Amino acid sequence: MKILCIGAGYVGGPTMAMIARECPDITVTVVDVNEERILAWQSDELPIYEPGLKEVVDETLGRNLFFSTDVGKGIEEADIIFVSVNTPTKTFGHGSGRAADLQYLEKTARNILAHAKSDKIIVEKSTVPVRTADAMNRILNSRNSDCSFEVLSNPEFLAEGSAVKDLENPDRILIGGHDTEAGRKAMQTLVDIYARWVPKERIITTNVWSSELSKLAANALLAQRVSSINSLSALCEATGADVGEVASAVGRDSRIGPRFLNASVGFGGSCFRKDILNLVYLCESCGLHELGEYWHQVVRVNDYQQDRFVGGMISNMFNTISGKRIALFGFAFKADTGDTRESPAIRIAKQLAEERANVVISDPRALDNARIDLGDLGDRVAYDEDPYKAAEKAHALAIMTEWPCYKQLDYQRIFDSMLKPAFAFDGRRILDHQKLYEMGFNVYSIGRAPLTHLDA
Ligand code: UDX
Ligand code: UDX
């Protein structure tokens, strides 16, 4: 059997590497229009950083895992084609800012049609609006061809930073297909592949639309949880409650559960914002405007949390940060990844630069992406991988990403090198606030009352 994946990104690359590892008898080829990316997958420096991924690729590359730019040849040879191209939020025309831009998906469907010479199962891996499989089906069957195509939906739930673990041991595998003989047969083929390493009871089959909607729903519910705890974090700062204590107390309720309740500067990543906006658009398209508003609020609270964080920095630093050096610790949207897509640090760095602060960005993995994201700001922003150097002569440091290395720094050394009064803003609640306060820092953390020497 031959599997092809179109799109060698954060989803396509790791997912296919795992299938190749678990199914040594299946040839897995990943193609992409981006040649640089393909070359990187074949090199010692993978295009994405994921703990454990290099080992999986090393084991399989050249054995039964191949990367190539020859999309046509890949299509011709494949029995199963995973489509994992990006589906960003539209930035133009109808539905701009909310609807998904499906141009790459449609191009891919047309490309499959142009090159296919035998029957194929097409697996929608990209997150898509509900009923996209239908559209793909129609394109694929728009020409009298001898080949038949069966479209399945198989959304990916891996989270970045834990991709390999999530792929090895997923909570569930979701496969949506049509309730026809061909549909059931295609679903079974895919079930059999995952069943090589995933317990059968975790493989769920549904109709196509439930599967498509479940992916949007899962991301919307997760993001909603973060916005909910973040909304409470503001209330904690105002009242003297501690959002960590509140999260732990409510999380003990087994109906609520303890995970995904870390208050922060806000959620980032390529999916949450895009998928909620997509859901909002879907609600509106169905005439369900109140429900669209309801979900939209999750994104608004996320933006508000970032604006509130910057507002707090300005007001606590005597209402001006103009000319002040501010070190941002972390730029990735979460720890253990170099990915910065939709990272709260982008919006925050831009706002600080707008206030004419001298922003210095530090991050162990994401500085290359940060330079691209903040390219417009030119030399109004500096970069230094070494957090000690970034904080030298700074008025303030602010934690943007919960990298474990930031917990272990010598904060006395950092404090001694900073201008006074020295400020620490903890956007991820990872520092020992009491200890920093005792060193002399004025400490402001998301979700708890400040610890400051300034009122004395
Ligand atoms: C993408 C989608 O954004 C996400 O919604 C979905 O759930 C999975 O696929 P990701 O893998 O993170 O997520 O995207 P990205 O890293 O941008 O990878 C997409 C790749 O597809 C890129 O490497 C791009 O070059 C490639 N691509 C895109 C093609 O090969 N052909 C195209 O026509 C368009
Ligand atoms: C998410 C989903 O978890 C995954 O199932 C889906 O396939 C893709 O989108 P990802 O974006 O990689 O994965 O990361 P995730 O761990 O979900 O975190 C998203 C954002 O929320 C990050 O910015 C993270 O820092 C933030 N977050 C998460 C919080 O602020 N608090 C939390 O308690 C959890």
Coordinates of C-alpha atoms and ligand atoms in Angstrom, one line a residue:
M1 CA 0.0 0.0 0.0
K2 CA 1.2 3.5 -0.8
I3 CA 0.2 6.6 1.2
L4 CA 0.8 10.2 0.0
C5 CA 0.4 13.3 2.1
I6 CA 0.1 16.7 0.4
G7 CA 1.4 19.4 2.8
A8 CA 4.6 18.8 4.8
G9 CA 3.7 21.2 7.6
Y10 CA 3.3 20.9 11.4
V11 CA 0.5 18.4 10.9
G12 CA 1.5 16.5 7.7
G13 CA 5.2 15.9 8.6
P14 CA 4.8 14.4 12.1
T15 CA 1.6 12.4 11.3
M16 CA 3.2 10.7 8.3
A17 CA 6.4 10.0 10.2
M18 CA 4.4 8.2 12.9
I19 CA 2.4 6.2 10.3
A20 CA 5.7 5.2 8.6
R21 CA 7.2 4.1 11.9
E22 CA 4.1 2.0 12.9
C23 CA 3.5 0.5 9.5
P24 CA 6.9 -0.5 8.0
D25 CA 5.2 -2.3 5.1
I26 CA 3.5 0.9 3.9
T27 CA 5.4 3.4 1.7
V28 CA 4.6 6.9 2.9
T29 CA 5.5 9.9 0.8
V30 CA 5.1 13.5 1.8
V31 CA 5.0 16.2 -0.8
D32 CA 5.0 19.9 -0.6
V33 CA 5.2 22.8 -3.1
N34 CA 7.8 24.4 -0.8
E35 CA 11.1 22.9 -1.8
E36 CA 13.1 24.4 1.1
R37 CA 10.7 22.6 3.5
I38 CA 11.2 19.3 1.7
L39 CA 14.9 19.7 1.8
A40 CA 14.8 20.5 5.5
W41 CA 12.8 17.3 6.3
Q42 CA 15.6 15.3 4.6
S43 CA 18.3 17.2 6.5
D44 CA 19.7 17.1 10.1
E45 CA 17.8 20.3 10.9
L46 CA 14.0 19.5 10.6
P47 CA 11.8 22.4 9.6
I48 CA 9.9 22.2 12.8
Y49 CA 11.0 21.5 16.4
E50 CA 9.1 18.8 18.2
P51 CA 10.5 16.7 21.0
G52 CA 11.2 13.1 19.9
L53 CA 10.4 13.9 16.2
K54 CA 13.9 13.6 14.9
E55 CA 14.2 10.1 16.3
V56 CA 11.1 9.0 14.5
V57 CA 12.2 10.6 11.2
D58 CA 15.7 9.1 11.5
E59 CA 14.2 5.6 12.0
T60 CA 12.0 5.9 8.9
L61 CA 13.5 8.3 6.4
G62 CA 14.6 6.4 3.3
R63 CA 13.2 3.1 4.7
N64 CA 9.5 3.8 4.0
L65 CA 9.2 7.5 4.6
F66 CA 10.1 9.8 1.7
F67 CA 9.8 13.6 1.1
S68 CA 9.5 15.1 -2.4
T69 CA 8.3 18.0 -4.4
D70 CA 6.9 15.8 -7.2
V71 CA 3.2 16.1 -6.3
G72 CA 2.0 14.7 -9.7
K73 CA 4.0 11.5 -9.4
G74 CA 3.0 11.1 -5.7
I75 CA -0.7 11.3 -6.7
E76 CA -0.3 8.9 -9.5
E77 CA 1.2 6.2 -7.3
A78 CA -0.8 6.6 -4.1
D79 CA -3.7 4.5 -2.8
I80 CA -4.5 6.9 0.0
I81 CA -4.0 10.6 -0.2
F82 CA -4.0 12.7 3.0
V83 CA -4.6 16.4 2.4
S84 CA -2.8 18.5 4.9
V85 CA -2.4 21.9 3.2
N86 CA -3.1 25.0 5.2
T87 CA -6.5 26.5 5.4
P88 CA -5.9 30.0 6.8
T89 CA -8.5 32.6 7.7
K90 CA -9.6 34.6 4.5
T91 CA -8.0 38.0 4.3
F92 CA -10.0 39.2 1.3
G93 CA -13.5 39.4 -0.1
H94 CA -16.6 37.6 1.2
G95 CA -16.2 36.4 4.8
S96 CA -12.8 38.1 5.1
G97 CA -11.4 37.8 8.7
R98 CA -13.6 34.8 9.5
A99 CA -14.2 32.3 6.7
A100 CA -11.5 29.7 5.9
D101 CA -9.5 30.3 2.7
L102 CA -10.1 27.0 0.9
Q103 CA -8.1 27.9 -2.3
Y104 CA -5.2 25.5 -1.5
L105 CA -7.6 22.7 -0.7
E106 CA -9.5 23.2 -3.9
K107 CA -6.3 23.4 -5.9
T108 CA -5.2 20.1 -4.3
A109 CA -8.5 18.4 -5.3
R110 CA -8.0 19.6 -8.9
N111 CA -4.5 18.4 -8.9
I112 CA -5.5 15.0 -7.7
L113 CA -8.1 14.8 -10.4
A114 CA -5.5 15.8 -13.0
H115 CA -3.0 13.2 -12.1
A116 CA -5.0 10.2 -10.8
K117 CA -5.0 7.0 -12.9
S118 CA -6.6 4.7 -10.3
D119 CA -9.1 4.7 -7.4
K120 CA -8.1 6.6 -4.3
I121 CA -9.2 7.3 -0.8
I122 CA -8.8 11.0 -0.1
V123 CA -8.4 11.9 3.6
E124 CA -9.1 15.4 4.7
K125 CA -6.6 16.1 7.5
S126 CA -6.7 19.9 7.3
T127 CA -9.2 21.5 9.6
V128 CA -12.0 22.7 7.3
P129 CA -15.5 24.2 7.4
V130 CA -18.3 21.7 7.7
R131 CA -19.3 20.2 4.4
T132 CA -15.9 20.8 2.7
A133 CA -15.6 17.0 2.0
D134 CA -18.8 17.4 0.0
A135 CA -17.2 20.2 -2.1
M136 CA -14.1 18.0 -2.6
N137 CA -16.2 15.1 -3.6
R138 CA -17.9 17.2 -6.2
I139 CA -14.7 18.5 -7.7
L140 CA -13.2 15.0 -7.7
N141 CA -16.2 13.6 -9.5
S142 CA -16.7 16.6 -11.8
R143 CA -15.2 14.8 -14.8
N144 CA -16.0 11.5 -16.4
S145 CA -13.1 9.5 -15.1
D146 CA -12.5 5.8 -14.7
C147 CA -11.3 6.4 -11.2
S148 CA -13.5 6.7 -8.1
F149 CA -12.6 8.8 -5.1
E150 CA -13.9 8.3 -1.6
V151 CA -13.5 11.3 0.6
L152 CA -13.0 10.8 4.4
S153 CA -12.6 13.3 7.2
N154 CA -9.9 12.5 9.7
P155 CA -9.0 15.6 11.7
E156 CA -5.8 15.7 13.6
F157 CA -5.9 16.6 17.3
L158 CA -2.2 16.7 18.1
A159 CA -0.9 19.7 20.0
E160 CA 2.4 21.2 19.2
G161 CA 5.2 20.5 21.5
S162 CA 3.7 17.1 22.3
A163 CA 3.0 16.0 18.8
V164 CA 4.9 12.7 19.0
K165 CA 3.4 11.8 22.3
D166 CA -0.1 12.7 21.0
L167 CA 0.4 10.7 17.8
E168 CA 1.7 7.7 19.7
N169 CA -1.1 7.7 22.2
P170 CA -4.0 9.7 21.0
D171 CA -7.2 10.2 23.1
R172 CA -9.1 9.3 20.0
I173 CA -8.8 8.9 16.3
L174 CA -11.9 10.3 14.5
I175 CA -12.8 9.1 11.0
G176 CA -15.8 10.4 9.2
G177 CA -17.2 8.8 6.1
H178 CA -20.2 8.3 4.0
D179 CA -22.7 5.6 4.9
T180 CA -22.4 3.8 1.6
E181 CA -20.7 0.5 0.8
A182 CA -17.7 2.4 -0.7
G183 CA -17.7 4.8 2.2
R184 CA -17.7 2.1 4.8
K185 CA -14.9 0.2 3.0
A186 CA -12.7 3.3 2.8
M187 CA -13.3 3.9 6.5
Q188 CA -12.3 0.4 7.4
T189 CA -9.1 0.8 5.4
L190 CA -8.2 3.8 7.5
V191 CA -9.3 2.2 10.7
D192 CA -7.0 -0.8 10.0
I193 CA -4.0 1.5 9.6
Y194 CA -4.5 3.3 12.9
A195 CA -5.4 0.0 14.6
R196 CA -1.8 -1.0 14.2
W197 CA -0.9 1.0 17.2
V198 CA -4.1 2.7 18.6
P199 CA -6.5 0.6 20.7
K200 CA -9.6 -0.1 18.7
E201 CA -12.0 1.4 21.3
R202 CA -10.3 4.8 20.7
I203 CA -11.0 4.8 17.0
I204 CA -14.3 6.5 16.4
T205 CA -16.2 6.4 13.1
T206 CA -19.0 9.0 12.4
N207 CA -20.6 10.6 9.4
V208 CA -18.4 13.1 7.5
W209 CA -20.1 16.3 8.9
S210 CA -19.9 15.2 12.5
S211 CA -16.2 14.6 12.1
E212 CA -15.6 18.0 10.4
L213 CA -17.6 19.8 13.1
S214 CA -16.0 17.9 16.0
K215 CA -12.6 19.3 15.1
L216 CA -13.9 22.9 15.2
A217 CA -15.9 22.1 18.3
A218 CA -12.9 20.6 20.2
N219 CA -10.7 23.6 19.5
A220 CA -13.5 26.1 20.3
L221 CA -14.2 24.4 23.6
L222 CA -10.5 24.3 24.5
A223 CA -10.1 28.0 23.6
Q224 CA -13.2 28.9 25.5
R225 CA -11.8 27.3 28.6
V226 CA -8.7 29.4 28.3
S227 CA -10.7 32.6 27.8
S228 CA -12.9 31.6 30.7
I229 CA -10.0 31.2 33.1
N230 CA -8.4 34.4 31.7
S231 CA -11.6 36.3 32.3
L232 CA -11.5 35.1 35.9
S233 CA -7.8 36.1 36.1
A234 CA -8.7 39.8 35.7
L235 CA -11.2 39.5 38.5
C236 CA -8.6 37.8 40.7
E237 CA -6.2 40.7 40.2
A238 CA -8.9 43.1 41.2
T239 CA -10.1 41.3 44.2
G240 CA -7.0 39.6 45.8
A241 CA -8.1 36.1 44.8
D242 CA -5.4 34.0 43.1
V243 CA -6.4 32.4 39.8
G244 CA -4.1 29.4 40.5
E245 CA -6.0 28.6 43.6
V246 CA -9.3 29.2 42.0
A247 CA -8.4 26.9 39.0
S248 CA -7.2 24.2 41.4
A249 CA -10.3 24.4 43.5
V250 CA -12.8 24.3 40.6
G251 CA -10.7 21.8 38.7
R252 CA -11.2 19.3 41.6
D253 CA -14.8 19.0 40.4
S254 CA -14.6 15.9 38.3
R255 CA -17.2 17.4 35.9
I256 CA -14.8 20.3 35.2
G257 CA -11.5 18.6 35.5
P258 CA -8.1 20.2 36.2
R259 CA -6.5 20.5 32.7
F260 CA -6.3 23.5 30.4
L261 CA -7.1 26.0 33.2
N262 CA -3.8 27.8 33.2
A263 CA -4.4 31.6 33.0
S264 CA -2.0 33.3 30.6
V265 CA -1.4 36.2 28.4
G266 CA -3.7 34.5 26.0
F267 CA -3.9 31.6 23.6
G268 CA -2.0 31.5 20.4
G269 CA -1.2 28.8 17.8
S270 CA -2.4 28.3 14.3
C271 CA -5.7 26.7 15.1
F272 CA -7.7 28.3 18.0
R273 CA -8.4 31.7 16.5
K274 CA -8.8 30.4 13.0
D275 CA -11.2 27.6 14.0
I276 CA -13.4 29.7 16.2
L277 CA -13.7 32.4 13.5
N278 CA -14.6 29.6 11.2
L279 CA -17.2 28.4 13.6
V280 CA -18.5 32.0 14.0
Y281 CA -18.8 32.2 10.2
L282 CA -20.6 28.9 10.1
C283 CA -23.1 30.1 12.7
E284 CA -23.7 33.3 10.7
S285 CA -24.1 31.4 7.5
C286 CA -26.8 29.3 9.2
G287 CA -28.6 32.4 10.4
L288 CA -27.6 31.7 14.0
H289 CA -26.3 35.2 14.8
E290 CA -26.6 35.0 18.6
L291 CA -24.5 31.9 18.6
G292 CA -21.9 33.5 16.3
E293 CA -21.7 36.3 18.8
Y294 CA -21.3 33.9 21.7
W295 CA -18.3 32.2 20.1
H296 CA -16.8 35.4 18.9
Q297 CA -16.5 36.6 22.4
V298 CA -13.9 33.8 23.1
V299 CA -11.6 35.5 20.6
R300 CA -12.4 39.0 21.9
V301 CA -11.6 38.0 25.5
N302 CA -8.3 36.6 24.2
D303 CA -7.4 39.9 22.5
Y304 CA -8.5 41.8 25.6
Q305 CA -6.3 39.7 27.8
Q306 CA -3.2 40.7 25.8
D307 CA -4.2 44.4 25.6
R308 CA -4.9 44.3 29.4
F309 CA -1.4 42.9 30.0
V310 CA 0.3 45.7 28.0
G311 CA -2.0 48.3 29.7
G312 CA -0.9 47.0 33.1
M313 CA 2.8 47.3 32.1
I314 CA 2.3 50.9 31.0
S315 CA 0.3 52.0 34.0
N316 CA 2.5 50.3 36.6
M317 CA 5.7 51.7 35.0
F318 CA 4.5 55.3 35.8
N319 CA 2.4 55.6 32.6
T320 CA 5.3 55.8 30.2
I321 CA 7.5 53.1 28.7
S322 CA 8.9 55.4 26.0
G323 CA 12.7 54.8 25.7
K324 CA 12.6 52.0 28.4
R325 CA 14.2 48.7 27.7
I326 CA 11.8 45.8 28.1
A327 CA 13.0 42.2 27.8
L328 CA 10.4 39.7 26.6
F329 CA 11.2 36.2 27.8
G330 CA 9.7 33.8 25.2
F331 CA 8.1 34.5 21.8
A332 CA 6.7 31.0 20.9
F333 CA 3.0 30.6 21.4
K334 CA 3.7 27.9 24.0
A335 CA 6.7 26.1 25.3
D336 CA 8.5 23.3 23.4
T337 CA 7.9 24.7 20.0
G338 CA 9.6 27.3 17.7
D339 CA 6.2 28.1 16.3
T340 CA 5.0 31.7 16.7
R341 CA 1.8 31.7 14.7
E342 CA -0.8 33.9 16.5
S343 CA 1.5 34.1 19.5
P344 CA 0.3 36.6 22.0
A345 CA 3.9 37.9 22.1
I346 CA 3.5 39.3 18.6
R347 CA 0.6 41.6 19.5
I348 CA 2.3 42.5 22.8
A349 CA 5.7 43.3 21.2
K350 CA 4.0 45.5 18.6
Q351 CA 2.1 47.4 21.2
L352 CA 5.2 48.0 23.3
A353 CA 7.1 49.2 20.3
E354 CA 4.3 51.5 19.4
E355 CA 4.7 53.0 22.9
R356 CA 8.3 53.5 21.9
A357 CA 9.8 51.0 24.3
N358 CA 13.1 49.4 23.4
V359 CA 11.9 45.8 23.1
V360 CA 14.4 42.9 23.3
I361 CA 13.1 39.5 22.5
S362 CA 14.6 36.3 23.9
D363 CA 13.5 32.7 23.1
P364 CA 15.4 29.5 22.9
R365 CA 13.7 28.3 19.7
A366 CA 11.6 31.0 18.1
L367 CA 13.9 33.9 17.3
D368 CA 14.0 33.2 13.5
N369 CA 10.2 33.3 13.4
A370 CA 10.1 36.3 15.7
R371 CA 12.4 38.2 13.2
I372 CA 9.9 37.5 10.4
D373 CA 6.8 38.3 12.5
L374 CA 8.3 41.6 13.7
G375 CA 10.0 42.5 10.4
D376 CA 7.9 45.6 10.1
L377 CA 9.4 47.0 13.3
G378 CA 13.0 47.0 11.9
D379 CA 15.5 48.0 14.5
R380 CA 12.9 49.1 17.0
V381 CA 13.2 45.6 18.3
A382 CA 16.3 43.7 19.2
Y383 CA 16.9 39.9 19.6
D384 CA 19.1 38.0 22.0
E385 CA 18.9 34.3 22.7
D386 CA 20.6 34.9 26.1
P387 CA 18.0 36.1 28.6
Y388 CA 20.7 37.5 30.8
K389 CA 21.9 39.8 28.1
A390 CA 18.4 40.7 27.0
A391 CA 17.6 41.8 30.6
E392 CA 20.8 43.8 31.1
K393 CA 20.0 47.5 31.8
A394 CA 16.3 46.7 31.3
H395 CA 13.5 48.4 33.3
A396 CA 11.3 45.4 33.0
L397 CA 11.1 41.7 32.0
A398 CA 8.0 40.0 30.9
I399 CA 7.3 36.3 30.6
M400 CA 5.6 35.5 27.4
T401 CA 6.2 31.7 27.0
E402 CA 6.3 29.1 29.8
W403 CA 9.7 27.7 28.8
P404 CA 11.0 25.7 31.8
C405 CA 14.4 27.4 31.3
Y406 CA 12.9 30.7 32.5
K407 CA 12.1 29.2 35.9
Q408 CA 15.7 28.2 36.5
L409 CA 17.4 31.5 35.7
D410 CA 19.5 33.3 38.4
Y411 CA 17.1 36.1 39.0
Q412 CA 19.4 37.8 41.5
R413 CA 21.9 38.2 38.8
I414 CA 19.2 39.5 36.5
F415 CA 17.9 41.9 39.1
D416 CA 21.4 43.3 39.7
S417 CA 21.9 44.0 36.0
M418 CA 18.6 45.8 35.6
L419 CA 17.7 49.5 36.1
K420 CA 15.8 50.3 39.2
P421 CA 13.0 50.1 40.1
A422 CA 13.0 46.7 38.4
F423 CA 9.7 45.3 37.2
A424 CA 8.8 41.6 36.5
F425 CA 5.5 40.9 34.6
D426 CA 4.6 37.2 34.6
G427 CA 2.3 36.5 31.7
R428 CA 2.5 32.7 32.4
R429 CA 2.6 32.5 36.1
I430 CA 5.8 30.4 36.2
L431 CA 8.0 32.5 38.4
D432 CA 8.4 32.4 42.2
H433 CA 6.8 35.7 42.8
Q434 CA 7.5 35.9 46.5
K435 CA 11.2 35.2 45.9
L436 CA 11.4 37.9 43.2
Y437 CA 9.7 40.4 45.4
E438 CA 12.1 39.7 48.2
M439 CA 15.0 40.3 45.8
G440 CA 13.6 43.8 45.2
F441 CA 11.5 43.2 42.0
N442 CA 8.1 44.8 41.7
V443 CA 6.1 41.7 40.6
Y444 CA 2.9 41.8 38.5
S445 CA 1.4 38.4 37.6
I446 CA -1.6 37.4 35.6
G447 CA -4.3 36.4 38.0
R448 CA -3.0 37.6 41.4
A449 CA -2.5 40.8 43.3
P450 CA 0.8 42.6 42.6
L451 CA 3.8 42.4 45.0
T452 CA 5.3 45.8 44.9
H453 CA 7.7 48.0 46.9
L454 CA 6.4 51.1 45.3
D455 CA 3.5 51.9 47.6
A456 CA 5.7 51.8 50.7
Ligands
UDX1 C1 -2.4 22.8 8.3 C2 -3.7 23.6 8.5 O1 -3.3 25.0 8.7 C3 -4.6 23.1 9.6 O2 -5.8 23.8 9.6 C4 -4.8 21.7 9.4 O3 -5.5 21.2 10.6 C5 -3.6 20.9 9.1 O4 -2.8 21.5 8.1 P1 -0.1 23.0 9.5 O5 0.4 21.6 9.1 O6 0.3 23.5 10.8 O7 -1.7 22.9 9.5 O8 0.1 24.0 8.3 P2 1.5 24.4 7.6 O9 2.6 24.1 8.5 O10 1.3 25.7 7.0 O11 1.6 23.3 6.4 C6 0.9 23.3 5.3 C7 1.9 22.9 4.1 O12 1.1 22.7 2.9 C8 2.9 24.0 3.8 O13 4.2 23.4 4.0 C9 2.6 24.4 2.4 O14 3.8 24.7 1.6 C10 1.9 23.1 1.9 N1 1.1 23.4 0.7 C11 0.2 24.4 0.8 C12 1.2 22.7 -0.5 O15 2.1 21.8 -0.5 N2 0.4 22.9 -1.5 C13 -0.5 23.9 -1.5 O16 -1.2 24.1 -2.5 C14 -0.7 24.7 -0.3
UDX2 C1 -4.4 23.0 19.7 C2 -5.3 21.8 20.2 O1 -4.9 21.5 21.6 C3 -5.0 20.5 19.3 O2 -5.9 19.5 19.7 C4 -5.3 20.9 17.9 O3 -5.1 19.9 17.0 C5 -4.5 22.1 17.5 O4 -4.7 23.2 18.4 P1 -1.9 23.7 20.0 O5 -2.4 25.0 19.3 O6 -0.7 23.1 19.4 O7 -3.1 22.6 19.9 O8 -1.6 24.0 21.5 P2 -2.4 23.9 22.9 O9 -1.6 23.2 23.8 O10 -3.8 23.5 22.7 O11 -2.4 25.5 23.3 C6 -3.0 26.5 22.6 C7 -2.7 27.8 23.3 O12 -3.5 27.9 24.5 C8 -1.3 28.1 23.6 O13 -0.9 29.4 23.3 C9 -1.2 27.8 25.1 O14 -0.2 28.5 25.8 C10 -2.6 28.3 25.5 N1 -3.1 27.7 26.8 C11 -3.3 26.4 26.8 C12 -3.3 28.5 27.9 O15 -3.0 29.7 27.9 N2 -3.7 27.9 29.0 C13 -4.0 26.6 29.1 O16 -4.4 26.1 30.2 C14 -3.8 25.8 28.0

